[in-house]
Short mmCIF file of C-alpha atoms and ligand atoms in Angstrom, two decimals:
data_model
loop_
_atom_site.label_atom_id
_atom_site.label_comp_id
_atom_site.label_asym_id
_atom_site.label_seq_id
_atom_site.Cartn_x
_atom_site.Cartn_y
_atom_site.Cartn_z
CA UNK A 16 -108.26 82.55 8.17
CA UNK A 17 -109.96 83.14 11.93
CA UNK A 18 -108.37 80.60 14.06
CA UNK A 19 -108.23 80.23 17.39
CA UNK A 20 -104.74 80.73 18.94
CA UNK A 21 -104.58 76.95 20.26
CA UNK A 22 -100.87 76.88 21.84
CA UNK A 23 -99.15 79.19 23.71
CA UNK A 24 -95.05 81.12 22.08
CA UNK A 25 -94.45 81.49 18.16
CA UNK A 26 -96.01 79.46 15.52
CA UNK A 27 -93.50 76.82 14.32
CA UNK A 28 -93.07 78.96 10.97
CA UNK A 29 -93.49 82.39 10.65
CA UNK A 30 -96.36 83.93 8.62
CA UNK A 31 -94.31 84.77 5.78
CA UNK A 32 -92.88 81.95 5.19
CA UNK A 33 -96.29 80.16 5.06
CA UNK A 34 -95.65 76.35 3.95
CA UNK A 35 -98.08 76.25 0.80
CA UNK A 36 -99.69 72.77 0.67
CA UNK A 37 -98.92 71.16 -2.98
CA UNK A 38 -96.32 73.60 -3.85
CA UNK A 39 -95.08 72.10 -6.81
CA UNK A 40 -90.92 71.68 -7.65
CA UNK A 41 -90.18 73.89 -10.99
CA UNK A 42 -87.09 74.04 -12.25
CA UNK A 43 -85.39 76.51 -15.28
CA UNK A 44 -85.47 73.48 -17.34
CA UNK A 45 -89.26 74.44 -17.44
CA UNK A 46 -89.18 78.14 -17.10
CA UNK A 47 -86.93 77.98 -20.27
CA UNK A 48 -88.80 75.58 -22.52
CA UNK A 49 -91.92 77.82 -22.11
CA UNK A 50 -90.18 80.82 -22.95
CA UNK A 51 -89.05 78.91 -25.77
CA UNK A 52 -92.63 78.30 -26.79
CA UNK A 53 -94.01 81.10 -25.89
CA UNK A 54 -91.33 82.80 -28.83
CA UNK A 55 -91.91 80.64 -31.50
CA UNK A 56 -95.68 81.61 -31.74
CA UNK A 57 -96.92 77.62 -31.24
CA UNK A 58 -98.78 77.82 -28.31
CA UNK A 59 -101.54 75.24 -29.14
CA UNK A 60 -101.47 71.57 -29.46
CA UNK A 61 -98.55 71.08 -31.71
CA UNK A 62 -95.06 69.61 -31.33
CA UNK A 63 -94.50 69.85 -27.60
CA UNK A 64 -98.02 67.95 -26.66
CA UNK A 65 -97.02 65.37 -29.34
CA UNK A 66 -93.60 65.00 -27.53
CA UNK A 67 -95.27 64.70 -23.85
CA UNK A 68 -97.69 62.32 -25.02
CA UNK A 69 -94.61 59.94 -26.45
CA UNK A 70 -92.88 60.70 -23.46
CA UNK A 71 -95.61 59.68 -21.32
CA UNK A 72 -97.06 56.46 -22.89
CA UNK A 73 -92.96 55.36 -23.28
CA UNK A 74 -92.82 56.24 -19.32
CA UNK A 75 -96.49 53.78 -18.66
CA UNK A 76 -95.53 51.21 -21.32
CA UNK A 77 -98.75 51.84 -22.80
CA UNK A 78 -99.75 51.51 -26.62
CA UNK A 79 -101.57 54.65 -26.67
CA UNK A 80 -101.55 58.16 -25.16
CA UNK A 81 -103.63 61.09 -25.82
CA UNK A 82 -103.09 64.36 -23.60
CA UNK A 83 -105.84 66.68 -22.99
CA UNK A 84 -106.28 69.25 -20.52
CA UNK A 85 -107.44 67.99 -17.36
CA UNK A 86 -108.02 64.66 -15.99
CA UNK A 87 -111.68 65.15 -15.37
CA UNK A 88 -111.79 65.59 -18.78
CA UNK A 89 -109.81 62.39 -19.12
CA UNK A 90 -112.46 60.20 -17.20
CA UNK A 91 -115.33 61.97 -19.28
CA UNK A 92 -113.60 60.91 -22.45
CA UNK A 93 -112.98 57.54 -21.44
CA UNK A 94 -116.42 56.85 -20.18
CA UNK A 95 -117.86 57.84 -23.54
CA UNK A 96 -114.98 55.52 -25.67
CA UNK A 97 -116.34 53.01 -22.82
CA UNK A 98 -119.36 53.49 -24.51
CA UNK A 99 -121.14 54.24 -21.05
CA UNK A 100 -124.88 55.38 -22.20
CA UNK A 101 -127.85 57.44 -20.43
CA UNK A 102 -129.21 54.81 -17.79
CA UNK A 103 -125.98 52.71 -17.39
CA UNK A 104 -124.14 52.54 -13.57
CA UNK A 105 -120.63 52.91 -13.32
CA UNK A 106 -119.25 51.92 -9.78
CA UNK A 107 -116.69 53.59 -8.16
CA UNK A 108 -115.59 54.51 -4.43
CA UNK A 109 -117.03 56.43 -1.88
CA UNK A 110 -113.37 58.17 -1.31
CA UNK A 111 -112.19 60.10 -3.93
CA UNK A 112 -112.49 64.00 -5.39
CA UNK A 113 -115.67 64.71 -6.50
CA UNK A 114 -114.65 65.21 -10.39
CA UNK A 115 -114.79 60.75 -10.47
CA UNK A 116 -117.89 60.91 -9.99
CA UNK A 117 -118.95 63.67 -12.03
CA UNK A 118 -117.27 62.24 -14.62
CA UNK A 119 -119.74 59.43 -14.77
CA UNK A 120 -122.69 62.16 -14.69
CA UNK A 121 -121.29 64.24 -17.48
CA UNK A 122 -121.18 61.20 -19.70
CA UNK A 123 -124.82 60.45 -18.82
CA UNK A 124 -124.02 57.51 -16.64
CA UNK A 125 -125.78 56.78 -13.11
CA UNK A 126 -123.24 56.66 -10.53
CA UNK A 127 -123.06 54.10 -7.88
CA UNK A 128 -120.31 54.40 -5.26
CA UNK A 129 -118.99 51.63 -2.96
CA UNK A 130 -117.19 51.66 0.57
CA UNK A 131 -113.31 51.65 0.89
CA UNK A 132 -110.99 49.03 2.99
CA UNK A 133 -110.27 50.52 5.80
CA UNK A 134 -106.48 49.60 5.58
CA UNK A 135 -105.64 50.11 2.54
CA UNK A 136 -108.62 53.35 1.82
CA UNK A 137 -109.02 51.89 -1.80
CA UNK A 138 -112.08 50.66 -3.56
CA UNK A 139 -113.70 47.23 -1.36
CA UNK A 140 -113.72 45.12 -4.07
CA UNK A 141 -116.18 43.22 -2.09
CA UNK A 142 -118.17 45.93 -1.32
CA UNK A 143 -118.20 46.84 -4.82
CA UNK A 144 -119.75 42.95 -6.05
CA UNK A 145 -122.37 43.90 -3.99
CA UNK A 146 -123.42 47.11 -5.76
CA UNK A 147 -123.09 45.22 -9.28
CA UNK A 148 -126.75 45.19 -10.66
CA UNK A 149 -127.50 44.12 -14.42
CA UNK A 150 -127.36 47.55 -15.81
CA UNK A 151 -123.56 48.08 -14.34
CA UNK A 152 -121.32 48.83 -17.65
CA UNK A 153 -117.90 49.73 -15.56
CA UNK A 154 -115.91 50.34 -12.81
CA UNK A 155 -113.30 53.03 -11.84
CA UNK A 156 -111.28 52.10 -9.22
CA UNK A 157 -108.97 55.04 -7.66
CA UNK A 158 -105.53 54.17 -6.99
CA UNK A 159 -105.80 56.39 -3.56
CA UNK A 160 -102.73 58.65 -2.20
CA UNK A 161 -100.67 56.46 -4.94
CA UNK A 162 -101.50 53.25 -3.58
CA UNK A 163 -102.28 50.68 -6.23
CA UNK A 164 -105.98 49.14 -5.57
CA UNK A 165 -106.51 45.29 -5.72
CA UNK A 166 -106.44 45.37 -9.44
CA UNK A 167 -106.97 41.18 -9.47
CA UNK A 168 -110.37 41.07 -7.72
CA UNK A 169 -111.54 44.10 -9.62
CA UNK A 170 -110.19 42.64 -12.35
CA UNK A 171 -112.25 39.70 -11.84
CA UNK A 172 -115.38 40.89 -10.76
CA UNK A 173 -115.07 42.75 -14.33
CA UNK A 174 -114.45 40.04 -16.05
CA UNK A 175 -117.19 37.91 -14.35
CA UNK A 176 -120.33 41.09 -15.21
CA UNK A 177 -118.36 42.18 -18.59
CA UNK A 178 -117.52 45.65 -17.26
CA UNK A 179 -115.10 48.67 -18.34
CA UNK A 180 -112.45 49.11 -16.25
CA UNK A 181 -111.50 53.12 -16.09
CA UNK A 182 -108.71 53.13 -13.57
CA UNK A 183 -108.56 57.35 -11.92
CA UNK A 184 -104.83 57.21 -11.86
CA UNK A 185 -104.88 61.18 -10.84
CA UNK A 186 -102.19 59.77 -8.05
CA UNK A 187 -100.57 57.15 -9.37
CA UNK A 188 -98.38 58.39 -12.06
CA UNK A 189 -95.48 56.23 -10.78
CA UNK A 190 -97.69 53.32 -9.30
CA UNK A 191 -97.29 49.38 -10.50
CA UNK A 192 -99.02 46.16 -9.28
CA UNK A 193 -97.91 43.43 -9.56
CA UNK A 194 -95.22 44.75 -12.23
CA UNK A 195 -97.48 46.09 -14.38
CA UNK A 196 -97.53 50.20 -14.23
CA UNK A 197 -101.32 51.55 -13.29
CA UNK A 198 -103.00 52.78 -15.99
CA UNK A 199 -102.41 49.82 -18.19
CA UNK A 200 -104.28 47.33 -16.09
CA UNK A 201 -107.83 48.30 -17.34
CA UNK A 202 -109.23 49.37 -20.07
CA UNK A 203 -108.49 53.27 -19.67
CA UNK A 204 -106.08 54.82 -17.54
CA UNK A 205 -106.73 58.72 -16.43
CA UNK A 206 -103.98 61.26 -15.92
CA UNK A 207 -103.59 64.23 -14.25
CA UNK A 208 -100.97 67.31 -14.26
CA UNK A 209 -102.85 69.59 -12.41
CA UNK A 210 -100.43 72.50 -9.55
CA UNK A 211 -100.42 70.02 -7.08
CA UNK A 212 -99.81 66.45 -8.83
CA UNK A 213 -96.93 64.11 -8.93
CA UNK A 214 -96.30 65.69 -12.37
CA UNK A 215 -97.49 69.04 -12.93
CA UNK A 216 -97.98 71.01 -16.54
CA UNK A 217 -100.85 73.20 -14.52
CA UNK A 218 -103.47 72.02 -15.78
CA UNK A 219 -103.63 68.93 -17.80
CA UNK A 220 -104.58 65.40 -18.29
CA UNK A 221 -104.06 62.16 -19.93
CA UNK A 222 -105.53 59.09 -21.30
CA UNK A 223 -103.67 55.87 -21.64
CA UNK A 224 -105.13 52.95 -23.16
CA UNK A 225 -104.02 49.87 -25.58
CA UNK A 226 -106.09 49.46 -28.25
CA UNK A 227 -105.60 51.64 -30.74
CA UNK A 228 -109.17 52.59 -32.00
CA UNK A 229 -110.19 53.99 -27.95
CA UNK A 230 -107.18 56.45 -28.42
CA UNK A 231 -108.51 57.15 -31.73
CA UNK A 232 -111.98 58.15 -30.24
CA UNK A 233 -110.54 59.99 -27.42
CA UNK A 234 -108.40 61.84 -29.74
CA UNK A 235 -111.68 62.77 -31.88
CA UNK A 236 -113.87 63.96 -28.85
CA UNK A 237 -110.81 65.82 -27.55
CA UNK A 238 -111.29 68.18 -30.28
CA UNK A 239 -114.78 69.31 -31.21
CA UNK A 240 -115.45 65.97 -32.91
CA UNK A 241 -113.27 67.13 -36.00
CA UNK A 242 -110.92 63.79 -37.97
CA UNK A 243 -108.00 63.40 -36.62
CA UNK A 244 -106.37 65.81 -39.50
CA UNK A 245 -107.61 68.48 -37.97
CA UNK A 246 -105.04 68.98 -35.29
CA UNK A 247 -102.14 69.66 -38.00
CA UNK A 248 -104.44 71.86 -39.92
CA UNK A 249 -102.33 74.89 -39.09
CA UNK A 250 -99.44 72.89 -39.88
CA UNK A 251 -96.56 74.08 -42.90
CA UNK A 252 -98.19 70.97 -44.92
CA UNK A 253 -100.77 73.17 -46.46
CA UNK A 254 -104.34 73.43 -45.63
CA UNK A 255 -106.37 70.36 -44.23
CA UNK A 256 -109.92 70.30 -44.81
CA UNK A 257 -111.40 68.71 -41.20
CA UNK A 258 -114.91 66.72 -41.01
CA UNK A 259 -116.75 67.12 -38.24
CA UNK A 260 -117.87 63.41 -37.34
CA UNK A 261 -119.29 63.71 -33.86
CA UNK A 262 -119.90 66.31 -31.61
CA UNK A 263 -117.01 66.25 -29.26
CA UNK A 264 -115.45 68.66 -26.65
CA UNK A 265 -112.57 70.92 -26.17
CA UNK A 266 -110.20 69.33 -24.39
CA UNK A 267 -107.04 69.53 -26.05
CA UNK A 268 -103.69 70.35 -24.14
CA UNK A 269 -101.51 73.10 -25.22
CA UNK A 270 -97.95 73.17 -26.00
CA UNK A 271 -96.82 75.41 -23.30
CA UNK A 272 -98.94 73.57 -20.26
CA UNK A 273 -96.97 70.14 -22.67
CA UNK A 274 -93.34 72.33 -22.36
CA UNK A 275 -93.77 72.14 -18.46
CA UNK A 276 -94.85 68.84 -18.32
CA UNK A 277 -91.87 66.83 -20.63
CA UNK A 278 -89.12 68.37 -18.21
CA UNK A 279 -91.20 66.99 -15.27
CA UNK A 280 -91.35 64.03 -16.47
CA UNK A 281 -87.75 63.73 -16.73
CA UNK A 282 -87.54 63.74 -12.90
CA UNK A 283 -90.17 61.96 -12.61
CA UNK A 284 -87.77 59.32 -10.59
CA UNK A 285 -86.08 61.82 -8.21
CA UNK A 286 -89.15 63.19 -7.08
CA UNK A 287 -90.92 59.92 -6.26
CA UNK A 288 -87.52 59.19 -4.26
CA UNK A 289 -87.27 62.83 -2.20
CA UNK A 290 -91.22 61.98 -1.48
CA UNK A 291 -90.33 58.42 -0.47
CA UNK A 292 -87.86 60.06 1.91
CA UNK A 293 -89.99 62.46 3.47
CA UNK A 294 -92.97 59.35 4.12
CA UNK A 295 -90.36 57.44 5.80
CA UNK A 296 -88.78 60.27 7.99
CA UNK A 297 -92.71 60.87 8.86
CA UNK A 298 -93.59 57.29 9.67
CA UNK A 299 -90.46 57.38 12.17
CA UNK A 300 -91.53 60.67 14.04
CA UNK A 301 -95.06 60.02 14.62
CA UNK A 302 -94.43 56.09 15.13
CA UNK A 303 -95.37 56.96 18.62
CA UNK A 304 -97.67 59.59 18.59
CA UNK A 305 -101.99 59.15 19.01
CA UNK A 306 -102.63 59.16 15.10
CA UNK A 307 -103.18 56.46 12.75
CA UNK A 308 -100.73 56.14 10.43
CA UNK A 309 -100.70 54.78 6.26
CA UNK A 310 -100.58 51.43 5.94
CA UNK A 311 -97.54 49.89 4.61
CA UNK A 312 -97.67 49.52 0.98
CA UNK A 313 -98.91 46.11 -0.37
CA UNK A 314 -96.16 43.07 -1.49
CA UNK A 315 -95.32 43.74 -4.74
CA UNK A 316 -96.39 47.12 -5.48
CA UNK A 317 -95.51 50.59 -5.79
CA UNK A 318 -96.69 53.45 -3.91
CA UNK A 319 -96.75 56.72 -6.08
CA UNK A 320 -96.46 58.77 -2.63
CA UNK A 321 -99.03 61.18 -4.08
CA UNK A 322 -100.50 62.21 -0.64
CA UNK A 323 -99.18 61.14 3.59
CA UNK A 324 -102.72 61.10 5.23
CA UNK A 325 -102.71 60.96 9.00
CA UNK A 326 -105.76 60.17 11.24
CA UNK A 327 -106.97 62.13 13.90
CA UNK A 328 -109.39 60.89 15.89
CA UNK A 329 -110.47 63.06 18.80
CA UNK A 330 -110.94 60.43 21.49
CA UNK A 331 -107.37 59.58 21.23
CA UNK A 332 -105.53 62.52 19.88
CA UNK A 333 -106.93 65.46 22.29
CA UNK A 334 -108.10 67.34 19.19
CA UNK A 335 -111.18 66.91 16.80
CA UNK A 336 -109.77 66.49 13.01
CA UNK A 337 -110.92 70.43 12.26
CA UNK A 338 -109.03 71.66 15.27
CA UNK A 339 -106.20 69.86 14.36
CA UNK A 340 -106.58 71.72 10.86
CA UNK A 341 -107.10 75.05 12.37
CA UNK A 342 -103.88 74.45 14.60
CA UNK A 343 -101.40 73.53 11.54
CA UNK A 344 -102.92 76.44 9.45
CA UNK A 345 -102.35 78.58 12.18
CA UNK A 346 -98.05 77.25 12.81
CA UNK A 347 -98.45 78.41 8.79
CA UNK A 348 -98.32 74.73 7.44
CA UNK A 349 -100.57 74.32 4.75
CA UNK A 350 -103.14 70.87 4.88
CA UNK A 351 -105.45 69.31 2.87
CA UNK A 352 -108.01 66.96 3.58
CA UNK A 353 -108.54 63.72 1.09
CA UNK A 354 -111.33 63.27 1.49
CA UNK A 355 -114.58 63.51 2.91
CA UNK A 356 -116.62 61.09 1.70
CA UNK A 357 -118.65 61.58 -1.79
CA UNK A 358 -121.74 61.14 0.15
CA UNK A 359 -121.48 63.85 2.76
CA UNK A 360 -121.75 66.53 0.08
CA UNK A 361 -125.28 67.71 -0.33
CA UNK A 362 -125.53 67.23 -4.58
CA UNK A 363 -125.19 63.40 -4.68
CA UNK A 364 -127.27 63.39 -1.41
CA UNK A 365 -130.45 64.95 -3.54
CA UNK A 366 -129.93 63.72 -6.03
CA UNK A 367 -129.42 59.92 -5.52
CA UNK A 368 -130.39 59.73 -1.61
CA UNK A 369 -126.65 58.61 -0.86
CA UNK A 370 -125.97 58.81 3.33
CA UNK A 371 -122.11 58.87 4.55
CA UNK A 372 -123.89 55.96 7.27
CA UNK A 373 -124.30 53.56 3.80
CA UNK A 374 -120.30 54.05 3.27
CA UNK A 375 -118.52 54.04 6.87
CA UNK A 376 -115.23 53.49 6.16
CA UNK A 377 -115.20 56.17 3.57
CA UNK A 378 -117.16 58.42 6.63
CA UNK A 379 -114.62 57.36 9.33
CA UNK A 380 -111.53 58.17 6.92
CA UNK A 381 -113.49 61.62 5.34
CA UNK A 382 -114.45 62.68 8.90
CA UNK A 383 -110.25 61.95 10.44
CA UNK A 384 -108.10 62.81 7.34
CA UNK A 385 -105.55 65.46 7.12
CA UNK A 386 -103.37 65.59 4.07
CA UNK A 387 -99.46 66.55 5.38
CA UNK A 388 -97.19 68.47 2.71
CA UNK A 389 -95.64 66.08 0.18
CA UNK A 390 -94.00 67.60 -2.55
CA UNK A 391 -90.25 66.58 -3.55
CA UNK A 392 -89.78 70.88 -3.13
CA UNK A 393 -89.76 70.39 0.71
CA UNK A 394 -86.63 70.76 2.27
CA UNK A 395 -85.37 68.65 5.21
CA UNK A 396 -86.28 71.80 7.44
CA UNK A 397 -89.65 72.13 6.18
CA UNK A 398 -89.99 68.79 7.06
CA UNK A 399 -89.07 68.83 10.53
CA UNK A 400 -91.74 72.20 10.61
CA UNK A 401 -94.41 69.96 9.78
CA UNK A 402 -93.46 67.15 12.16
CA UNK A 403 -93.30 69.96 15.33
CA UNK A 404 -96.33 71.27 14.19
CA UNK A 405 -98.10 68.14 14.37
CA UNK A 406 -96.85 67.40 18.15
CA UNK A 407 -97.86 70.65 19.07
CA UNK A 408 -101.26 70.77 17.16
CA UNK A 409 -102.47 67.19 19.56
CA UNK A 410 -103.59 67.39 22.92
C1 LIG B 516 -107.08 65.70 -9.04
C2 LIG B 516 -108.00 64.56 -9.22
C3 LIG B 516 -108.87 64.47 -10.32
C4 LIG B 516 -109.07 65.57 -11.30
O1 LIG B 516 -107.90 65.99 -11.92
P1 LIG B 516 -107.91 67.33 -12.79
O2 LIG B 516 -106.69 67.20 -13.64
O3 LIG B 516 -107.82 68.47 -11.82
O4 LIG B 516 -109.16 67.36 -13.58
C5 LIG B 516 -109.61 63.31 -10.47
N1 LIG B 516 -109.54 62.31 -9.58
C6 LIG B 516 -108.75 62.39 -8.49
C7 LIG B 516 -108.70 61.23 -7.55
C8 LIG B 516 -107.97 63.52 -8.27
O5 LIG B 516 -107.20 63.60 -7.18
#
């Protein structure tokens, strides 16, 4: 990457030992499980994916779990068993990745996003009443960096215009509200396992929900459309005939992306705690530097600790946001930026005439944000590499 050399002596790390951003922990546990796959000629969904998905929904408390191979494909799904149709609006926020809201497109839904709190960077469930028309069929809140939205007044609001609720838990596999995990609170909760998640399996996805026939459709449309039969129909029971009853998709997870993801699960809890660590030794060193900081997480919650977003805003930090990018790319930390707002990107502006000035919390946040490296792989010395980096990237 061209960047201008910003500071003056060595980089904090040196250029081989580049700080990836998202790197994810993988242990032998892994390694050896997909070996073991790998040798017993089961690749496909089988065994392993039937495992994860018990593994998972036991992990949620959830009645149902289906796995499939991404969560975009996840939210796609779960509009559809939503029963979202061509000309219905599905609301959801202004600051998340851009698969949300294609989501809603794919299923043939008219998106409609809404501005975030500025505090807490989740889904203004205030903001959002006021984009309910009468052709609004659901609402997908995004439980942003981890942080559990204000499930209640969505929860409401739903309630009160007879919407889905489709809650984009892509980083909240460990996040509760109000003692009740996320992902169980609405009506679909959406997964994801992809390199740089909480859990990883690569690539890979999941739908939790509690009623048994929604799981049953998601299930169906996971796999071409075929009956439900049709996933054992390779099986040592004999041949299955399948029926094709709708026409569905290919989303199914495999059992070696499943054989990575049931030993990550399994540490599941140590990981959250090494990333709680990290946030807190972060919080301390920049307590007094020019940035904003994440707010504190909400009584009676739990932060999944997905993402650490600073704020860099130029007037007080010395540096523009991109500068400040440019700098920790060039000390060989890896960044990330979460994100810029859906309605800065030029596809959505075309198309339905959105302007980042309509949304400005979501343009203030999209326009400051820098993701820092989270991942429970850092070591304490990494760690201390990204906090010098950050002094010496202001000013
Ligand atoms: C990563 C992510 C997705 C998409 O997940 P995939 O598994 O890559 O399809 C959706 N929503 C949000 C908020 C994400 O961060």
């Amino acid at each position: 990457m061209a960047t201008e050399k910003t500071f003056t002596g060595p980089p904090v790390r040196p250029k081989d030992r580049f700080l990836v951003f998202g790197s994810p922990a993988i242990e032998e546990a892994e390694v050896d499980e997909v070996v073991r796959c790998l040798r017993s000629g089961w690749l496909g969904t089988g065994p392993k994916v039937a495992r994860f998905e018990e593994d998972f929904r036991a992990y949620r408390r959830a009645q149902q779990a289906v796995a499939v191979n991404s969560c975009t494909a996840a939210l796609h799904l779960s509009m559809l068993a939503a029963g979202i149709q061509p000309g219905d609006e599905v609301i959801t926020t202004a600051l998340t990745f851009c698969a949300t809201v294609n989501a809603i497109i794919h299923a043939g839904g008219t998106p409609v996003i809404a501005d975030v709190d500025p505090r807490s960077m989740n889904l203004d469930p205030a903001d959002a009443a006021r984009r309910v028309t009468e052709r609004t069929r659901a609402i997908v809140p995004v439980h942003f960096a981890g942080r559990a939205c204000d499930m209640d007044a969505l929860g409401s609001l739903a309630e009160e215009h007879g919407l889905k609720v489709i809650e984009d838990c892509a980083h909240a596999i460990e996040t509760e509200y109000h003692g009740r995990p996320a992902g169980t609170i609405g009506d679909f909760g959406c997964f994801s396992f992809y390199v740089t998640k909480n859990v990883v399996t690569g690539e890979g996805g999941m739908v939790v929900t509690q009623r048994e026939e929604d799981a049953a459709r998601v299930k169906i449309l996971a796999l071409h459309g075929m009956t439900k039969d049709a996933w054992k129909r390779f099986g040592d029971s004999g041949y299955r005939h399948y029926q094709v009853v709708e026409c569905g998709f290919k989303y199914n997870m495999m059992d070696i992306q499943a054989a990575i993801g049931i030993h990550q699960l399994q540490r599941v809890e140590p990981y959250w705690q090494r990333r709680s660590q990290i946030c807190e030794r972060y919080n301390t060193a920049f307590r007094s530097l020019p940035l904003g900081l994440p707010a504190d997480p909400e009584p009676d919650t739990r932060h999944a600790h997905h993402l650490y977003t600073i704020l860099v805003d130029e007037a007080r930090a010395g540096a523009g946001r991109d500068a400040f990018l440019d700098r920790m790319t060039a000390h060989n930390i890896g960044v990330g930026v979460h994100y810029q707002s859906i309605a800065e990107h030029p596809y959505y502006q075309e198309r339905y005439g959105w302007r980042p000035e309509d949304y400005p919390n979501a343009m203030a946040i999209g326009r400051q944000t820098v993701s820092l490296p989270l991942s429970a792989k850092l070591s304490d010395e990494d760690v201390e590499d990204v906090i010098a980096a950050v002094e010496r990237s202001l000013g």
